[in-house]
Amino acid sequence: MPQNIAFGPRIRKSPFFEATQSAGVSHFSIYNKMYFPVSYGDPLAEYERLVNGVAMWDVAVERQVKIKGPDALDLVRVLTPRNLEKVRVGQGRYVPICDHRGTLINDPVLLPISEDEYWLSIADNDLILWTRAIAYDRNLRVDISEPDVSPLAVQGPLAKNVMIDLFGDWIDELKYFGFRYTIYEDMELFVARSGWSK
């Protein structure tokens, strides 16, 4: 267990928390009110895996804002200046979110789950509160919640090989920001091709 880290009840732990401890996590940060493992004590080895091999990261801190209902797409269109005319289920989009003055307040990836359900995979802030306020102000017919999902990142030049071994050749068909629903060992998942690296 890492030394000099005080774990308190006000900060959430991901489902991968114990696994990160077993893997030797040495440093956490706080992101979206969750413990975010940011180092395993050997930055050079981590860099080597990311650049030449494969690295797996607990990124459950990338919380989702779920917008569901008949006015879901209308709300998303109000939240972002991005043109969503060609948005379609299964193909994510980068959507900057601006406040009433046009100031950037978050830069999530939009995941169109169905015709009436959209997820915003957010950066670090309370975007759910802003989204609820805008929906209420405009009297839109939506439910806004945080789904019980926890992203896990697989990155590096060998990441695609690992994902193909786990899920099959269809992984190769995913376009950038594309995603697909699947089941792996009785676990329901969305597998998405996105992130800071290929």
Tab-separated table of C-alpha atoms in Angstrom:
chain	number	residue	atom	x	y	z
A	1	MET	CA	0.000	0.000	0.000
A	2	PRO	CA	1.317	3.489	-0.832
A	3	GLN	CA	2.773	5.468	2.039
A	4	ASN	CA	1.641	8.941	3.166
A	5	ILE	CA	-1.769	8.853	1.490
A	6	ALA	CA	-4.783	9.538	3.664
A	7	PHE	CA	-7.857	7.833	2.201
A	8	GLY	CA	-11.047	9.509	3.324
A	9	PRO	CA	-14.769	8.825	2.861
A	10	ARG	CA	-15.463	12.047	0.892
A	11	ILE	CA	-13.332	10.966	-2.077
A	12	ARG	CA	-14.656	8.059	-4.170
A	13	LYS	CA	-12.669	4.985	-5.158
A	14	SER	CA	-13.019	3.292	-8.528
A	15	PRO	CA	-13.830	-0.426	-8.890
A	16	PHE	CA	-10.170	-0.823	-9.911
A	17	PHE	CA	-8.835	0.812	-6.718
A	18	GLU	CA	-7.614	-2.378	-5.033
A	19	ALA	CA	-6.079	-3.633	-8.285
A	20	THR	CA	-4.087	-0.399	-8.650
A	21	GLN	CA	-2.803	-0.857	-5.105
A	22	SER	CA	-1.817	-4.457	-5.854
A	23	ALA	CA	-0.037	-3.237	-9.007
A	24	GLY	CA	2.109	-0.896	-6.889
A	25	VAL	CA	0.536	2.544	-7.357
A	26	SER	CA	2.709	5.183	-5.709
A	27	HIS	CA	0.841	8.435	-6.344
A	28	PHE	CA	-2.776	9.534	-6.607
A	29	SER	CA	-4.336	12.797	-7.628
A	30	ILE	CA	-7.926	13.891	-7.027
A	31	TYR	CA	-10.044	14.241	-10.183
A	32	ASN	CA	-13.836	14.518	-10.268
A	33	LYS	CA	-13.853	13.814	-6.515
A	34	MET	CA	-12.172	10.432	-7.052
A	35	TYR	CA	-8.732	8.981	-6.396
A	36	PHE	CA	-6.860	8.992	-9.706
A	37	PRO	CA	-3.750	6.744	-9.868
A	38	VAL	CA	-1.092	8.780	-11.672
A	39	SER	CA	2.171	6.920	-11.033
A	40	TYR	CA	3.495	3.496	-10.185
A	41	GLY	CA	6.886	4.744	-9.027
A	42	ASP	CA	8.944	4.284	-12.193
A	43	PRO	CA	8.046	6.996	-14.747
A	44	LEU	CA	10.645	5.708	-17.242
A	45	ALA	CA	9.134	2.195	-17.262
A	46	GLU	CA	5.629	3.641	-17.609
A	47	TYR	CA	6.786	5.806	-20.515
A	48	GLU	CA	8.472	2.807	-22.162
A	49	ARG	CA	5.261	0.743	-21.950
A	50	LEU	CA	3.178	3.579	-23.367
A	51	VAL	CA	5.556	4.341	-26.254
A	52	ASN	CA	6.713	0.819	-27.172
A	53	GLY	CA	4.264	-1.637	-25.644
A	54	VAL	CA	0.924	-1.433	-23.905
A	55	ALA	CA	-0.212	0.354	-20.770
A	56	MET	CA	-3.484	-0.009	-18.891
A	57	TRP	CA	-4.799	2.881	-16.805
A	58	ASP	CA	-7.652	3.265	-14.362
A	59	VAL	CA	-9.432	6.314	-15.784
A	60	ALA	CA	-12.729	5.768	-13.951
A	61	VAL	CA	-12.373	9.418	-12.922
A	62	GLU	CA	-13.602	10.307	-16.421
A	63	ARG	CA	-17.189	10.365	-15.224
A	64	GLN	CA	-20.157	10.291	-17.565
A	65	VAL	CA	-23.115	12.647	-17.641
A	66	LYS	CA	-26.089	10.712	-19.015
A	67	ILE	CA	-28.771	12.740	-20.786
A	68	LYS	CA	-31.850	10.676	-21.630
A	69	GLY	CA	-35.255	11.639	-22.944
A	70	PRO	CA	-37.078	13.016	-25.985
A	71	ASP	CA	-35.204	16.354	-25.791
A	72	ALA	CA	-31.744	14.853	-25.137
A	73	LEU	CA	-30.206	15.895	-28.457
A	74	ASP	CA	-31.771	19.361	-28.171
A	75	LEU	CA	-30.036	19.815	-24.818
A	76	VAL	CA	-26.669	18.638	-26.147
A	77	ARG	CA	-27.013	21.110	-29.042
A	78	VAL	CA	-27.592	23.928	-26.553
A	79	LEU	CA	-24.533	22.931	-24.508
A	80	THR	CA	-21.964	22.933	-27.337
A	81	PRO	CA	-21.194	25.226	-30.279
A	82	ARG	CA	-20.206	22.107	-32.265
A	83	ASN	CA	-22.430	21.324	-35.255
A	84	LEU	CA	-24.173	18.028	-34.429
A	85	GLU	CA	-26.188	17.767	-37.648
A	86	LYS	CA	-24.474	14.476	-38.590
A	87	VAL	CA	-24.298	12.920	-35.118
A	88	ARG	CA	-25.097	9.200	-35.117
A	89	VAL	CA	-25.277	6.356	-32.622
A	90	GLY	CA	-21.920	4.624	-32.120
A	91	GLN	CA	-19.746	7.518	-33.312
A	92	GLY	CA	-18.453	9.837	-30.616
A	93	ARG	CA	-17.555	13.492	-31.075
A	94	TYR	CA	-15.334	15.938	-29.279
A	95	VAL	CA	-17.726	18.644	-28.029
A	96	PRO	CA	-16.435	21.711	-26.209
A	97	ILE	CA	-18.974	22.913	-23.637
A	98	CYS	CA	-19.282	26.655	-23.122
A	99	ASP	CA	-21.058	28.771	-20.547
A	100	HIS	CA	-23.424	31.653	-21.325
A	101	ARG	CA	-20.461	33.937	-22.189
A	102	GLY	CA	-18.850	31.438	-24.535
A	103	THR	CA	-16.126	30.494	-22.039
A	104	LEU	CA	-14.969	26.878	-22.250
A	105	ILE	CA	-16.025	25.023	-19.089
A	106	ASN	CA	-15.418	21.403	-20.164
A	107	ASP	CA	-14.257	19.456	-23.202
A	108	PRO	CA	-15.903	16.034	-23.149
A	109	VAL	CA	-16.385	13.358	-25.740
A	110	LEU	CA	-20.056	12.974	-26.672
A	111	LEU	CA	-21.191	9.345	-26.915
A	112	PRO	CA	-24.546	8.922	-28.712
A	113	ILE	CA	-25.817	5.733	-27.049
A	114	SER	CA	-29.245	5.779	-28.740
A	115	GLU	CA	-31.565	8.268	-30.442
A	116	ASP	CA	-32.709	9.547	-27.046
A	117	GLU	CA	-29.615	8.911	-24.880
A	118	TYR	CA	-26.284	10.743	-24.932
A	119	TRP	CA	-23.326	10.521	-22.587
A	120	LEU	CA	-20.765	13.243	-22.011
A	121	SER	CA	-17.415	11.747	-20.970
A	122	ILE	CA	-16.208	14.717	-18.961
A	123	ALA	CA	-13.013	16.311	-17.768
A	124	ASP	CA	-12.613	17.448	-14.156
A	125	ASN	CA	-15.620	19.515	-13.003
A	126	ASP	CA	-19.284	19.375	-12.035
A	127	LEU	CA	-20.715	19.497	-15.544
A	128	ILE	CA	-23.737	17.529	-14.362
A	129	LEU	CA	-24.890	20.572	-12.359
A	130	TRP	CA	-24.544	22.919	-15.354
A	131	THR	CA	-26.373	20.422	-17.587
A	132	ARG	CA	-29.252	20.090	-15.118
A	133	ALA	CA	-29.534	23.864	-14.772
A	134	ILE	CA	-29.722	24.423	-18.541
A	135	ALA	CA	-32.278	21.618	-18.955
A	136	TYR	CA	-34.438	23.038	-16.165
A	137	ASP	CA	-34.186	26.600	-17.482
A	138	ARG	CA	-35.326	25.482	-20.950
A	139	ASN	CA	-37.979	23.095	-19.643
A	140	LEU	CA	-36.498	20.181	-21.623
A	141	ARG	CA	-37.853	16.649	-21.232
A	142	VAL	CA	-34.710	14.852	-20.083
A	143	ASP	CA	-33.372	12.896	-17.151
A	144	ILE	CA	-29.781	13.708	-16.247
A	145	SER	CA	-27.738	11.276	-14.152
A	146	GLU	CA	-24.321	9.705	-13.705
A	147	PRO	CA	-24.371	6.118	-14.997
A	148	ASP	CA	-22.530	3.483	-12.994
A	149	VAL	CA	-19.689	2.982	-15.463
A	150	SER	CA	-15.929	3.109	-14.982
A	151	PRO	CA	-13.631	3.692	-17.969
A	152	LEU	CA	-10.385	1.760	-18.267
A	153	ALA	CA	-7.771	2.849	-20.827
A	154	VAL	CA	-5.568	0.502	-22.846
A	155	GLN	CA	-2.922	2.550	-24.674
A	156	GLY	CA	0.279	2.147	-26.625
A	157	PRO	CA	1.297	0.663	-29.998
A	158	LEU	CA	0.366	-2.885	-28.906
A	159	ALA	CA	-2.996	-1.875	-27.396
A	160	LYS	CA	-4.949	-2.763	-30.524
A	161	ASN	CA	-3.453	-6.288	-30.530
A	162	VAL	CA	-4.521	-6.795	-26.914
A	163	MET	CA	-8.043	-5.549	-27.661
A	164	ILE	CA	-8.338	-7.801	-30.735
A	165	ASP	CA	-7.237	-10.788	-28.628
A	166	LEU	CA	-9.934	-9.951	-26.076
A	167	PHE	CA	-12.833	-8.946	-28.324
A	168	GLY	CA	-12.118	-9.997	-31.909
A	169	ASP	CA	-11.247	-8.489	-35.283
A	170	TRP	CA	-14.122	-5.984	-35.195
A	171	ILE	CA	-11.878	-3.801	-33.015
A	172	ASP	CA	-9.978	-2.971	-36.219
A	173	GLU	CA	-13.187	-1.538	-37.726
A	174	LEU	CA	-13.713	1.108	-35.044
A	175	LYS	CA	-13.140	4.602	-36.373
A	176	TYR	CA	-11.557	7.238	-34.166
A	177	PHE	CA	-14.091	8.163	-31.459
A	178	GLY	CA	-16.178	5.171	-32.545
A	179	PHE	CA	-17.574	2.818	-29.917
A	180	ARG	CA	-19.545	-0.395	-29.709
A	181	TYR	CA	-21.575	-2.253	-27.112
A	182	THR	CA	-20.341	-5.760	-26.323
A	183	ILE	CA	-20.372	-8.398	-23.601
A	184	TYR	CA	-17.188	-9.911	-22.193
A	185	GLU	CA	-17.444	-12.707	-19.606
A	186	ASP	CA	-20.988	-11.629	-18.626
A	187	MET	CA	-19.880	-8.008	-18.284
A	188	GLU	CA	-21.656	-5.374	-20.401
A	189	LEU	CA	-19.196	-2.915	-21.941
A	190	PHE	CA	-18.792	-0.108	-24.390
A	191	VAL	CA	-15.463	-0.396	-26.171
A	192	ALA	CA	-14.383	2.979	-27.546
A	193	ARG	CA	-11.445	4.135	-29.636
A	194	SER	CA	-10.517	7.443	-28.086
A	195	GLY	CA	-8.086	9.032	-25.691
A	196	TRP	CA	-4.885	11.030	-25.622
A	197	SER	CA	-2.887	8.557	-27.678
A	198	LYS	CA	-3.490	6.096	-30.520
